[in-house]
XYZ file of C-alpha atoms in Angstrom:
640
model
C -20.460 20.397 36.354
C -18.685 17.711 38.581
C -15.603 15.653 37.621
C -16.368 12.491 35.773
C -14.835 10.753 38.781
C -17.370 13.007 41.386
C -19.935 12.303 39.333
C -19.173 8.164 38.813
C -18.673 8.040 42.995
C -22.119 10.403 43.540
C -23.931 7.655 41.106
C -22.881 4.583 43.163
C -23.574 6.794 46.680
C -27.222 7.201 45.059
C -27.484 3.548 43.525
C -26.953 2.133 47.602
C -29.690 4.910 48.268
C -31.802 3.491 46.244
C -31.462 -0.177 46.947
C -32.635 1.429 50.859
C -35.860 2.685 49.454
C -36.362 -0.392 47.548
C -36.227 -2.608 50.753
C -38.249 0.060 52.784
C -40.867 1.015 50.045
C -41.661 -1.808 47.744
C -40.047 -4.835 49.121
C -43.537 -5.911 49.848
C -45.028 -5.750 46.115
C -41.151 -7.300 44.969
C -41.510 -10.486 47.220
C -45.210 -11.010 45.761
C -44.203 -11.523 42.343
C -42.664 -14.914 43.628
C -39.585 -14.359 41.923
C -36.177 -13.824 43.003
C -35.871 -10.920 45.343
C -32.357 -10.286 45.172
C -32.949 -9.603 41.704
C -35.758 -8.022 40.999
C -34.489 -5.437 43.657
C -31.771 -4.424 41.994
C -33.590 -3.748 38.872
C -35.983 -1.502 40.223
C -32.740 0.058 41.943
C -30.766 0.649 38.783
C -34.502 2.421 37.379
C -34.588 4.208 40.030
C -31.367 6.449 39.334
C -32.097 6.504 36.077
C -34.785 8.144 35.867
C -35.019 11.710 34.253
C -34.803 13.652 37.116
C -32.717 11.685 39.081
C -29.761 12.175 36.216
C -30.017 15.836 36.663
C -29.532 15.516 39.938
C -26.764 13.171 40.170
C -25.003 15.309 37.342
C -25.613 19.032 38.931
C -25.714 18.689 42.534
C -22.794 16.754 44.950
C -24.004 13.862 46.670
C -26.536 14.513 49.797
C -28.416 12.083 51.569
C -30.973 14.562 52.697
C -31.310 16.155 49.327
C -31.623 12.942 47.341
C -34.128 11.163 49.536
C -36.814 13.423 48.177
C -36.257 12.763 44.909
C -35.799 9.473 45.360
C -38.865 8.384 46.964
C -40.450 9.815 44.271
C -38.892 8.124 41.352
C -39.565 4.943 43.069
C -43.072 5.460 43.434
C -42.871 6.075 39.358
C -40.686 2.865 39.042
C -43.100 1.188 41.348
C -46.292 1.996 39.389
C -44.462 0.714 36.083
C -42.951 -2.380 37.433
C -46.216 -3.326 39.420
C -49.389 -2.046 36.902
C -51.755 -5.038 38.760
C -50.828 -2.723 42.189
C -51.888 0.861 40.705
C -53.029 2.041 37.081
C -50.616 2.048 34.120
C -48.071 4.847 34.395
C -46.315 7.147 32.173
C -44.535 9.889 32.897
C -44.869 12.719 32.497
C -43.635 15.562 30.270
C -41.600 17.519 33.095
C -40.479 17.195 36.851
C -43.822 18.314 37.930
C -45.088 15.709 40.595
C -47.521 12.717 39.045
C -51.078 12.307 40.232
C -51.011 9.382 42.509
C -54.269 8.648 42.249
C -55.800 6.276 40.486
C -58.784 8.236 39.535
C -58.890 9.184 35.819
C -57.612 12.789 35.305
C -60.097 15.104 34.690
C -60.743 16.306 30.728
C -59.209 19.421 30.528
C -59.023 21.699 26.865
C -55.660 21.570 25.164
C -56.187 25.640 24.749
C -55.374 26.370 27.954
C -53.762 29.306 28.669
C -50.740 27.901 30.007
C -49.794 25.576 27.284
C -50.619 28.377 25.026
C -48.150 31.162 26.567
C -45.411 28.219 26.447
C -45.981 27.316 23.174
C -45.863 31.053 21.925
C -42.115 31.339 22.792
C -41.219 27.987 20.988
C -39.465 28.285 17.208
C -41.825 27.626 14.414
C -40.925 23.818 13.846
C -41.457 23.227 17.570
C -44.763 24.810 17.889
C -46.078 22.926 14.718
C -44.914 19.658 16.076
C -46.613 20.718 19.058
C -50.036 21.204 17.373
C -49.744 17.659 15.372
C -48.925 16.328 18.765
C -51.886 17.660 20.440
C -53.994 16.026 17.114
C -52.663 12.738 16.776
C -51.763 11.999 20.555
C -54.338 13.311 22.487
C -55.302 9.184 23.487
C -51.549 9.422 24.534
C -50.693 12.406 26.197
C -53.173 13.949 29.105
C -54.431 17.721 28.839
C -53.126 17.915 32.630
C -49.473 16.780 32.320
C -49.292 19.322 29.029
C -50.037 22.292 30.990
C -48.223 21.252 33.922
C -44.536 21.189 31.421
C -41.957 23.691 32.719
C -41.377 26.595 30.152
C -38.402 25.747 29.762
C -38.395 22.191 29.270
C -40.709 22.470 26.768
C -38.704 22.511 24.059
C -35.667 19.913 24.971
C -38.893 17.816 25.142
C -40.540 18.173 22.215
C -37.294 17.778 20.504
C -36.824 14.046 21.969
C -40.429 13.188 21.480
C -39.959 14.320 17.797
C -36.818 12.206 17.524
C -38.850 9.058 18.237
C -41.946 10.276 17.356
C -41.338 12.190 14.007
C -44.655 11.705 12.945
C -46.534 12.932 15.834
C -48.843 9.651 16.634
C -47.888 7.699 19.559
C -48.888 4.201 18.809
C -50.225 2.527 22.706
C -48.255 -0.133 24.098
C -49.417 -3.560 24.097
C -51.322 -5.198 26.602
C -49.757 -8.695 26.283
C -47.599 -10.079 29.464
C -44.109 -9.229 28.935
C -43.373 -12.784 29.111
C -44.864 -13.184 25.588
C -42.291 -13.109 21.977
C -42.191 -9.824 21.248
C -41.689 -8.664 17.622
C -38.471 -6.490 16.475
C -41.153 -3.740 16.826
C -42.814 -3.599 19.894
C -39.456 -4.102 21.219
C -38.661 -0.980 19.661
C -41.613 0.688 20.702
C -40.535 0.001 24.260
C -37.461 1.925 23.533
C -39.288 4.544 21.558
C -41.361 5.058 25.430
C -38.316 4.968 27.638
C -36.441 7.562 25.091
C -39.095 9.986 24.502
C -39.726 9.865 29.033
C -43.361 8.290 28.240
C -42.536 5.245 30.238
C -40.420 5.859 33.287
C -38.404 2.468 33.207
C -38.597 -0.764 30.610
C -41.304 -2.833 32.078
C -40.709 -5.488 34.840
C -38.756 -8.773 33.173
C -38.298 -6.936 29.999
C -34.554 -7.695 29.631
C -34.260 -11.035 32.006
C -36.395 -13.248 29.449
C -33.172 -12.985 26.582
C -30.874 -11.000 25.272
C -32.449 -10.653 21.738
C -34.300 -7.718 23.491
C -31.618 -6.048 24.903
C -29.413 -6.165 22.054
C -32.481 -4.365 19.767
C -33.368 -1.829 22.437
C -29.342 -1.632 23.220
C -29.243 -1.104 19.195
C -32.246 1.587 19.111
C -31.103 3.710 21.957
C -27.468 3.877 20.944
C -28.224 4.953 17.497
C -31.575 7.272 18.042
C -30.694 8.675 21.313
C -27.099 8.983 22.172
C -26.163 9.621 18.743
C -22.793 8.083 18.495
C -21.117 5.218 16.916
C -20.863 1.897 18.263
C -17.205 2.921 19.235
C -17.504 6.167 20.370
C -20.259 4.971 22.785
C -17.656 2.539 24.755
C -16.278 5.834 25.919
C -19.274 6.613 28.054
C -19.372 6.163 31.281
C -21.758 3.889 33.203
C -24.459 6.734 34.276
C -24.976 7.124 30.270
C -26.648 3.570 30.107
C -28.473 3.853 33.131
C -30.013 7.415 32.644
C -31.307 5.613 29.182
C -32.845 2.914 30.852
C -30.401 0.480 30.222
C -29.634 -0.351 34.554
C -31.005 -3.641 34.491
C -29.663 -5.016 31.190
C -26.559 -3.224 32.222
C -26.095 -5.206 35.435
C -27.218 -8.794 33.665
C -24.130 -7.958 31.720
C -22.025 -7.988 35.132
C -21.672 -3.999 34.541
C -19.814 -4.262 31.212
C -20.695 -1.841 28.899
C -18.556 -3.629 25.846
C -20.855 -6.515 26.475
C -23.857 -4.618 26.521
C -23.033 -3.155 23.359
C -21.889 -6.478 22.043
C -25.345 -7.604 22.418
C -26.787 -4.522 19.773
C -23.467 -4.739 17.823
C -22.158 -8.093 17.803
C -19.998 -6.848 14.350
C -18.509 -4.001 15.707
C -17.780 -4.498 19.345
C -15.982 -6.935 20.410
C -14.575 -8.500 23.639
C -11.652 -7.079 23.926
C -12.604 -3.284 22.824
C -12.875 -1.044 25.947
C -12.723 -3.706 28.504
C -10.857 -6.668 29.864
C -11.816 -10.330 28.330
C -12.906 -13.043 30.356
C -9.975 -15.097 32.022
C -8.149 -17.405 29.683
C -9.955 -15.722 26.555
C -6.419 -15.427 24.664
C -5.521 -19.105 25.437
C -8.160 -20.094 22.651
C -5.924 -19.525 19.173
C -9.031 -18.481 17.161
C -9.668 -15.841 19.559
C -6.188 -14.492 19.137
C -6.656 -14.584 15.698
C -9.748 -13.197 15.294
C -8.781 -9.764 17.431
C -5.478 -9.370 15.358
C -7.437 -9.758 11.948
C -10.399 -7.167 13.453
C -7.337 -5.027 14.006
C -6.052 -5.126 10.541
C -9.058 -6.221 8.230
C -11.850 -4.010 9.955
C -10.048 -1.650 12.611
C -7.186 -0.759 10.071
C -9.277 -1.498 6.711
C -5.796 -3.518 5.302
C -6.638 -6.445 3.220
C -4.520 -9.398 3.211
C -2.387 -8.764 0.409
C -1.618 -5.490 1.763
C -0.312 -6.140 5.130
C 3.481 -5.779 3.978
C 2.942 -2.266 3.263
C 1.430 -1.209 6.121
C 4.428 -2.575 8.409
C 6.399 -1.517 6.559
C 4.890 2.063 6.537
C 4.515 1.833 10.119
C 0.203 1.595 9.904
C 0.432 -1.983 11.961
C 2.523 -1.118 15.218
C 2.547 -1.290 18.427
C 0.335 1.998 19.109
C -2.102 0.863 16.500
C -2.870 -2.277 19.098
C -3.034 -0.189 22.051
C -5.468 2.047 20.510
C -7.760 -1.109 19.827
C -7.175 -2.520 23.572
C -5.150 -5.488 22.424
C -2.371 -4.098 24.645
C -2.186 -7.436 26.473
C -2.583 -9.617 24.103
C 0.693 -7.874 22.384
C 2.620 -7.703 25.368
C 1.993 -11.232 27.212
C 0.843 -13.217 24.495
C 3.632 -11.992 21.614
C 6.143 -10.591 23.836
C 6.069 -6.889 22.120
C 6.087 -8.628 18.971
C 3.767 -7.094 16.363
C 5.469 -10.002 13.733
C 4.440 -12.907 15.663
C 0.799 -11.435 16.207
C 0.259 -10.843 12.037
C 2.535 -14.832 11.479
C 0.109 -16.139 13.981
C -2.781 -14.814 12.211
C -1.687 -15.031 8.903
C 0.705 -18.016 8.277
C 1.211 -16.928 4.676
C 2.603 -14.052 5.459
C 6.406 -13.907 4.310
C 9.277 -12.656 6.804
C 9.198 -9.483 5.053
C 5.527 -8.762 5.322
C 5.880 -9.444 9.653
C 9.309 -7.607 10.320
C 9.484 -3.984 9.367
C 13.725 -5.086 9.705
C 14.219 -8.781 8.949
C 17.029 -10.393 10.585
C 20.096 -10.442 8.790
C 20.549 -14.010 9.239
C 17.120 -14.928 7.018
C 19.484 -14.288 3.755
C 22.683 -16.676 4.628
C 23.301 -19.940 2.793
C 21.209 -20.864 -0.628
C 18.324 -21.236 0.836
C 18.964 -17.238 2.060
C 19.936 -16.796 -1.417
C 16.065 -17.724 -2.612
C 14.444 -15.985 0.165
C 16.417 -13.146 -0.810
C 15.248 -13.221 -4.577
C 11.570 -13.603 -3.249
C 11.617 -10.327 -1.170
C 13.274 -8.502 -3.515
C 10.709 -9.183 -6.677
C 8.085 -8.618 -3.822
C 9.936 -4.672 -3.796
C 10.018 -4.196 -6.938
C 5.860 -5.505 -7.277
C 5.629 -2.771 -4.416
C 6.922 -0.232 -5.701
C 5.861 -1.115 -9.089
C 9.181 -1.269 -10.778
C 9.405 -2.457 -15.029
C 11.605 -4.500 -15.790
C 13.134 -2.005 -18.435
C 14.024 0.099 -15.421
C 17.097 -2.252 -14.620
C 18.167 -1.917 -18.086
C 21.412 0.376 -16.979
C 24.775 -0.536 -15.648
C 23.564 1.835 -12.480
C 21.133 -0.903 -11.794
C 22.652 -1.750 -8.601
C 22.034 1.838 -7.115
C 18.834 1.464 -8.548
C 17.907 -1.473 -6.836
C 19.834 -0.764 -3.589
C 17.582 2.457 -3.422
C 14.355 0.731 -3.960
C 15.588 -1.857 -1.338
C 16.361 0.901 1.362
C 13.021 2.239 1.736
C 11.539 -1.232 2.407
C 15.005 -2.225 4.768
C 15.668 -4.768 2.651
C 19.343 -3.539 1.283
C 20.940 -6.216 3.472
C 18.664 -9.258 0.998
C 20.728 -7.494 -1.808
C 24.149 -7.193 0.011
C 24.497 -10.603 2.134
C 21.978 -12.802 -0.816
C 23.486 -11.604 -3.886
C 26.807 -9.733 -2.936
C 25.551 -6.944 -4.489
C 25.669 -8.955 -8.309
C 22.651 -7.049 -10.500
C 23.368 -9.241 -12.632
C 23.169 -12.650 -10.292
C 19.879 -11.172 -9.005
C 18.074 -9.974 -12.164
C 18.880 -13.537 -13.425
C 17.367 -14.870 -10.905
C 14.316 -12.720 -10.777
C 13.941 -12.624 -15.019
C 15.934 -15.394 -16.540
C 17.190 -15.058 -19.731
C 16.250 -11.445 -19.957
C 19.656 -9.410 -19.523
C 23.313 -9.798 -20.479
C 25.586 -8.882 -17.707
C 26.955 -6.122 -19.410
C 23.818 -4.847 -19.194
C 23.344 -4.207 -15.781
C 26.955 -4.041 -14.569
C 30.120 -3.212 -14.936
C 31.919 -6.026 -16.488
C 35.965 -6.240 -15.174
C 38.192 -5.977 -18.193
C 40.090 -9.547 -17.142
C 36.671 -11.020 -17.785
C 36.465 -10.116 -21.583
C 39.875 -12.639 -21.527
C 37.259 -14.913 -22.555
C 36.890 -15.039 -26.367
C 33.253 -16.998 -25.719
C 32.267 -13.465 -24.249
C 33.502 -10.997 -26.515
C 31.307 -13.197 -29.360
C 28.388 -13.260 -27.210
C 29.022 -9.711 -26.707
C 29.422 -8.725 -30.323
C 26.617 -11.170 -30.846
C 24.048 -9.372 -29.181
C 25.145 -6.055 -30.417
C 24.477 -7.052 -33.518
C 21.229 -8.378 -33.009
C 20.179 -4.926 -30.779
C 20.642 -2.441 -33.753
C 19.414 -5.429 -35.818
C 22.687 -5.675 -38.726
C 23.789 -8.432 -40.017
C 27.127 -10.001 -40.498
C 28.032 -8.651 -44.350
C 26.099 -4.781 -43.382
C 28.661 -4.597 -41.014
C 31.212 -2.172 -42.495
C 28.026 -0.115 -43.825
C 26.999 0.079 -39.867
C 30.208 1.551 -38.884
C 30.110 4.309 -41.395
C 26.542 5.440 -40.054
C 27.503 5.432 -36.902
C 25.795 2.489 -35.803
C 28.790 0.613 -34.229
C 30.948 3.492 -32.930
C 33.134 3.584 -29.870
C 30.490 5.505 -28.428
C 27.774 2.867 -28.854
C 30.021 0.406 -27.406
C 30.326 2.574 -24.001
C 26.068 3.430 -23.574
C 25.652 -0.402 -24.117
C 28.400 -1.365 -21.604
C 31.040 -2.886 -23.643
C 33.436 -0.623 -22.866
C 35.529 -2.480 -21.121
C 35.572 -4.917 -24.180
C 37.087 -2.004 -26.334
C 39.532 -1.151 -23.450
C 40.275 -4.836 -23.776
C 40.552 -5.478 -27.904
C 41.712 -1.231 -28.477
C 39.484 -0.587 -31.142
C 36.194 -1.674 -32.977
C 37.761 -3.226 -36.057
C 40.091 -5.729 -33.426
C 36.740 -6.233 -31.767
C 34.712 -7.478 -35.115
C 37.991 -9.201 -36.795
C 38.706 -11.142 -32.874
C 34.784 -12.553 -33.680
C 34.790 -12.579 -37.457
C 38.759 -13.328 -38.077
C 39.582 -12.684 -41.314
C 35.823 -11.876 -42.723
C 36.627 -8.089 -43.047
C 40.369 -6.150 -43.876
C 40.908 -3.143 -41.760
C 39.784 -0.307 -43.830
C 36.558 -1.744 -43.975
C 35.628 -1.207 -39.667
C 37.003 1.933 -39.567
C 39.593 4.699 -40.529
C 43.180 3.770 -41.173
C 46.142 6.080 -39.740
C 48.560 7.147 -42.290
C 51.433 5.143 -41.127
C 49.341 1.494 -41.475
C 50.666 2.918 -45.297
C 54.149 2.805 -44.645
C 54.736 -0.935 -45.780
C 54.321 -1.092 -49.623
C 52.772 -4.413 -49.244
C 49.976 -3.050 -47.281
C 49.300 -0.575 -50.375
C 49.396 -3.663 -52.492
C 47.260 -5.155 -50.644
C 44.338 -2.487 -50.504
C 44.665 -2.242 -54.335
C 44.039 -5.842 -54.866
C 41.206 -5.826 -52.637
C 39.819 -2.620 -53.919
C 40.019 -4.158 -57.908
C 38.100 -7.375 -56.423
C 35.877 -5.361 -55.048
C 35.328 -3.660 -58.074
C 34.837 -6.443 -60.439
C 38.636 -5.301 -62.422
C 41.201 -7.699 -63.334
C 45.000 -7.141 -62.963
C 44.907 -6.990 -67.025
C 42.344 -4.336 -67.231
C 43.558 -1.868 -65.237
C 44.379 0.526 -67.369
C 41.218 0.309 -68.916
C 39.505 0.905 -65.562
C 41.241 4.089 -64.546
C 40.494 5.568 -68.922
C 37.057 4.621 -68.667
C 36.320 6.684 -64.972
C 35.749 3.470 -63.032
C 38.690 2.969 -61.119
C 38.552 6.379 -59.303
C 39.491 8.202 -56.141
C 35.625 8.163 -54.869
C 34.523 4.794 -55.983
C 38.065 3.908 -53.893
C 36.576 6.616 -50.880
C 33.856 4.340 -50.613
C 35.196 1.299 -49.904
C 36.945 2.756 -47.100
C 40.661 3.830 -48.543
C 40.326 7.419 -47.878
C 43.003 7.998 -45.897
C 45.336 6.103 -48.534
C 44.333 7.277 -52.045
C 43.459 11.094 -50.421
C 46.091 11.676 -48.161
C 48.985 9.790 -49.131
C 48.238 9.979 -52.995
C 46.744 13.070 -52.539
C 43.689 11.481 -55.149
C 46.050 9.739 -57.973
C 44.750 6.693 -58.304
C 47.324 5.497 -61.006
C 50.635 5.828 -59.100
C 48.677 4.173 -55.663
C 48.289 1.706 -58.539
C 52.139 1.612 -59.611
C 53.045 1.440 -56.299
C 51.352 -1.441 -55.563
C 52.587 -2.991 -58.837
C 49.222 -3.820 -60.002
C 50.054 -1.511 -63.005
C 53.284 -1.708 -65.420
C 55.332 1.298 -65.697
C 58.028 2.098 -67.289
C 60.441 2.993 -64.403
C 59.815 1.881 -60.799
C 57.630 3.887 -58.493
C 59.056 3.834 -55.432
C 56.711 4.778 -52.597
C 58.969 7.000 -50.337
C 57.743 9.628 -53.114
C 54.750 9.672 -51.833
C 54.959 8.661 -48.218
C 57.697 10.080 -46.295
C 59.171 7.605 -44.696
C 61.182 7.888 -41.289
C 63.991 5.314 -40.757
C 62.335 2.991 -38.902
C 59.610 3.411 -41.948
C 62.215 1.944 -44.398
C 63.731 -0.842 -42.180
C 60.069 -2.107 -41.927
C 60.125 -2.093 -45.829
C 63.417 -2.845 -46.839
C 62.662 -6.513 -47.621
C 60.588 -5.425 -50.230
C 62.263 -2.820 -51.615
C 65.394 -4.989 -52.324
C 63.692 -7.692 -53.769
C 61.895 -5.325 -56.308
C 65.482 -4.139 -57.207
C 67.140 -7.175 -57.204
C 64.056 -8.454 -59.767
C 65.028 -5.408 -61.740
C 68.369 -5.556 -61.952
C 68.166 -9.250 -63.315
C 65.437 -8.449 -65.706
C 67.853 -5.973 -67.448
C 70.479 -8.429 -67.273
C 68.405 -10.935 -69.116
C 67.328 -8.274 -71.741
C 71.140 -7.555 -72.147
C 72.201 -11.162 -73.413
C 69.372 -11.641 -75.461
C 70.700 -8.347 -77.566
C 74.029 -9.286 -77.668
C 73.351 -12.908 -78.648
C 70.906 -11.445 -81.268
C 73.993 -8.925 -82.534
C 76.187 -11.904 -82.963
C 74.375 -14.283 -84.728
C-alpha cells in the first residue's frame, strides 16, 4: 500500500480529475438546478472520489490519468443519477463493482435461488449466510434479484458485514420521498447515513448538508461512531480521504477542509478548536477562549479537578508535553511564554503560587508578608501529604517537616519564612498546641529564664497528670526521672538546674526537702545539722513529738522502714547501718547520757570536720558549762 503522503497527493490528482468530468459530463444537469454552479460542482466532485470503488483505487493503484478516467466516468454517472433523480430513476448502488444498469427500464424479476448467489453464499460462515437469508426475506422491496447475483465472491462477505452493521435487523426501511429541502427528523437523517454506510446510496443526496449543519453534525456523529469505529479523538488522526470515502466530501469542504470542525459539528463536547488543527486568527486574543482550552486540558483532557491541580504540577501531570499533546503548543509558547504557571493563574485565579510553580521563587517567602505565605504553603503540604498533627510531636520535627517540604520544593518556605524555627512555624500553623520544647531543641542559656523552667515543670506535671503534693510519690515510680525529662525535651533544663530535685525546689522553693525528689549521697550527711534536720522532719512527718521519742522507737513506730519510706534510706541504712536510736542521738532529738558524736558513724575526712566544727564546739562548750553548773550546785548544797 502507498505512503500516506502518495496516497494524500494521488487523492487531490483524482479530486482535479473529477472536477474535469464534472464540467464535461454533467455541467449541463448542474446549471439547471438554478443554483450556484461553482458549488454544486464541487460537491458532486468530492462524491465522486468517494465513492466505493474509487477509494480502492486511489488507495491500491499510483495515480494514472488513463487508468482513472474509466472509473471515473463511471462513478459520476452513479453520482449523477443520485444528485439528479428528476433526470433518470432513483439510484442505489449496488452490492459490488459490477457495472449498474443504465437503463431506466425496471430490472427484470429474477429468483433469489439462483445458482450464483447460491454457490457464493455456500462458502460464507454460518452467521453470514443466515443474515443473508433474513436479508433476502425482509429486503427483497430493497435489494434487486439482479445486483445479488451479480456480487463478487469475494466481496460478499465484507458486504454483508457492513450491511449488518447498519442493518442488524435485516429490513431496510425505503427512503423518503420528501424534497430534501424539508426538516428532517434525527432519524431519517440517520437513515441517510445508514444508505451511504451500508453502499445503498452512492452519495448523500443533492443539498443534503448545505441547508444546516444540524445534519451534518448527526450524520458526522453516526458515521464516526458506526462506521469508522473510533473515538472522537482518535478520528482527528485520519486523514482527509477517510471522510470523503464515507461520504462526508461535501460537508467536509463547507467546513473549509477541516476535519476538527467537521467533527466539532457531531462532537461539539469533545472536539474542540484547537485539537488537531490551527484556530481561526486572533482566537487566543479572546480570554475566555484561553481559558476554556487550558481548563479542557486539565478538567476533561487530564481528568484533574480544581482542588487537585497542585498535585499534578507538582507531580509533573500538567507540563509542558501534556499541552503539546492536546495542540495547545501555541497558545503555551506565544501566549504564556513557556509558562505552564501563567496558563493554570490565568485560568484559575485562585490558584496559590504553589499550586502554578512546580519551584516557587525564592523571593515569594521574604518579609512578613513572605512569612504568611510561607505558613499557608506549608499547612497546604502537610493537607497533601496528609500529615497529623501528633506527627510533629518530636524534637526531630524539623527533619520531619524539611522532608515533607522537599518532595513538594518547598524547603526554601521553611528555611527563608521561618529560619528553620519548628517551633515558630507549628505556632503559627496550630496555635496554642505545642511547647517549644516540644518540637525543638531548646539552648540551655534559654532555661536562664525562671518563667520557663515553671512553665516547663508546669506542663510536665500536667502531661503525666500529678499534682503538686504526689510529687515525691511520682519520683519514686519513676514518673519524673532524668530519663523522662530527656524523651520530653527538657533536657537541657536538667543540664541547666543538675538534677530533678533543684528543678522542682527552683519552681516549688522550699515546698519539698531534698530527700523527698530523690536519693541523697552519703556525704549531704556529713554536717550533723543536716542529720538533725532529717530527724525533725521525719518525727513531723510521723505525727511524734520531741518528748515522745522514746516511746516511738519501744512501741515499733519510729523505725528504719517507716524512715525508708519517707525517703532517708541512704541516711538511717547506710550511715546508721538501720539504728534508728543513735541517728536519733545524733541529731539530739533524744537525751543520752554521754554525747554521740557523729564521726562514729560517718567517717569524716578533714574537710568533713571543718564543715562541722561550728557545731561540734558549741555542743561541747554547752557541755562543759552544764557540768560546771551541776558542780556549784553540789558544793553549795555540801556547805550549807
Amino acid at each position: 500500500m502507498p505512503s500516506s503522503g502518495v496516497i494524500e497527493k494521488t487523492y487531490r490528482q483524482t479530486l482535479n480529475q473529477a472536477r474535469e468530468i464534472v464540467s464535461e459530463r454533467l455541467s449541463v444537469l448542474v446549471r439547471a438546478t438554478g443554483g450556484d454552479y461553482e458549488e454544486a460542482a464541487e460537491d458532486i466532485a468530492q462524491s465522486i472520489v468517494g465513492t466505493e470503488q474509487v477509494v480502492r483505487l486511489i488507495v491500491s493503484t499510483p495515480y494514472d490519468r488513463s487508468v482513472y478516467r474509466p472509473v471515473l466516468l463511471e462513478a459520476a454517472d452513479e453520482v449523477g443519477r443520485t444528485f439528479f433523480p428528476e433526470g433518470s430513476k432513483r439510484f442505489f448502488s449496488p452490492l459490488s463493482d459490477a457495472p449498474a444498469v443504465e437503463s431506466n427500464a425496471a430490472e427484470p424479476e429474477q429468483s433469489f435461488d439462483s445458482s450464483e448467489l447460491e454457490q457464493a453464499a455456500f462458502a460464507l460462515p454460518q452467521h453470514l449466510r443466515s443474515y443473508l437469508n433474513t436479508l433476502l426475506e425482509n429486503a427483497a422491496g430493497s435489494l434487486s434479484a439482479a445486483r445479488l447475483s451479480a456480487i463478487k465472491t469475494d466481496l460478499l462477505a465484507e458486504r454483508l458485514e457492513r450491511l449488518q452493521r447498519h442493518f442488524p435487523d435485516g429490513r431496510i426501511p425505503p427512503l423518503s420521498n420528501a424534497p430534501v429541502a424539508d426538516q428532517m427528523s434525527d432519524d431519517e437523517i440517520i437513515l441517510h447515513a445508514r444508505y451511504v454506510a451500508a453502499r445503498l446510496a452512492v452519495a448523500f443526496p443533492w443539498g443534503f448538508f448545505s441547508r444546516d449543519t444540524r445534519r451534518t453534525g448527526i450524520a458526522v456523529n453516526y458515521l464516526v461512531m458506526r462506521e469508522m469505529r473510533k473515538s472522537p479523538e482518535a478520528a482527528l488522526q485520519e486523514d482527509t480521504l477517510s471522510y470523503v470515502a464515507l461520504g462526508l466530501g461535501p460537508a467536509l469542504r463547507r467546513c473549509g477542509g477541516s476535519v476538527n470542525r467537521l467533527l466539532a459539528l457531531g462532537f461539539p463536547e469533545q472536539i474542540r478548536p484547537w485539537m488537531g488543527s490551527h484556530v481561526p486568527t486572533g482566537y487566543w486574543e479572546e480570554t475566555t477562549n484561553r481559558r476554556d482550552a487550558v481548563r479542557w486540558l486539565v478538567e476533561q483532557r487530564l481528568g484533574i479537578p480544581p482542588e487537585g491541580i497542585g498535585r499534578a504540577v507538582h507531580q509533573n501531570i500538567i507540563s509542558k508535553k501534556a499541552f503539546r499533546e492536546a495542540g495547545l503548543t501555541w497558545l503555551l509558547k506565544n501566549i504564556y511564554g513557556w509558562s505552564v504557571a501563567h496558563a493554570l493563574a490565568e485560568s484559575y485565579p485562585q490558584l496559590r503560587p504553589w499550586e502554578c510553580f512546580c519551584r516557587v521563587p525564592v523571593e515569594t517567602w521574604h518579609g512578613d508578608a513572605g512569612r504568611l505565605l510561607s505558613a499557608e504553603a506549608i499547612g497546604w503540604v502537610f493537607r497533601q501529604e496528609g500529615m497529623q498533627v501528633a506527627m510533629f510531636g518530636t524534637q526531630d520535627a524539623a527533619r520531619v517537616i524539611n522532608s515533607a517540604l522537599t518532595r513538594w520544593h518547598l524547603g526554601a518556605a521553611f528555611r527563608i519564612g521561618f529560619s528553620e524555627n519548628s517551633f515558630a512555624l507549628l505556632n503559627s500553623l496550630f496555635p496554642n498546641t505545642f511547647e517549644p520544647w516540644e518540637v525543638t531543641h531548646v539552648p540551655r542559656e534559654a532555661w536562664k529564664d525562671p518563667a520557663l523552667r515553671a512553665n516547663a515543670v508546669q506542663w510536665l506535671l500536667k502531661e503525666h497528670h500529678v499534682e503538686v503534693e504526689k510529687i515525691p510519690v511520682a519520683i519514686r515510680n519513676g514518673l519524673l526521672s532524668p530519663d523522662v525529662f530527656k524523651k520530653r525535651g527538657l533536657d537541657g533544663l536538667l543540664r541547666q538546674m543538675g538534677s530533678v530535685w533543684r528543678t522542682i525546689d527552683d519552681v516549688f522553693p522550699g515546698r519539698f526537702v531534698r530527700w523527698e525528689l530523690g536519693s541523697v549521697p552519703n556525704s549531704y550527711w556529713r554536717a550533723r545539722s543536716s542529720v538533725r534536720e532529717a530527724a525533725v522532719w521525719s518525727l513531723s512527718r510521723l505525727g511524734i513529738e520531741l518528748a515522745h521519742v522514746e516511746d516511738a522507737l519501744c512501741s515499733g513506730t519510729l523505725t528504719a522502714q517507716a524512715l525508708t519510706r519517707l525517703g532517708l534510706g541512704t541516711l538511717v541504712n547506710a550511715i546508721f547501718r538501720g539504728d534508728v536510736r543513735s541517728m536519733m542521738q545524733v541529731a539530739g532529738v533524744l537525751p543520752s547520757a554521754r554525747r554521740v558524736p557523729l564521726r562514729r558513724y560517718y567517717r569524716q575526712l578533714r574537710q568533713d570536720r571543718i564543715a562541722s566544727h561550728a557545731s561540734e564546739v558549741e555542743d561541747r562548750v554547752e557541755a562543759f558549762r552544764a557540768r560546771q553548773k551541776e558542780r556549784r550546785r553540789r558544793t553549795e548544797n555540801h556547805w550549807c
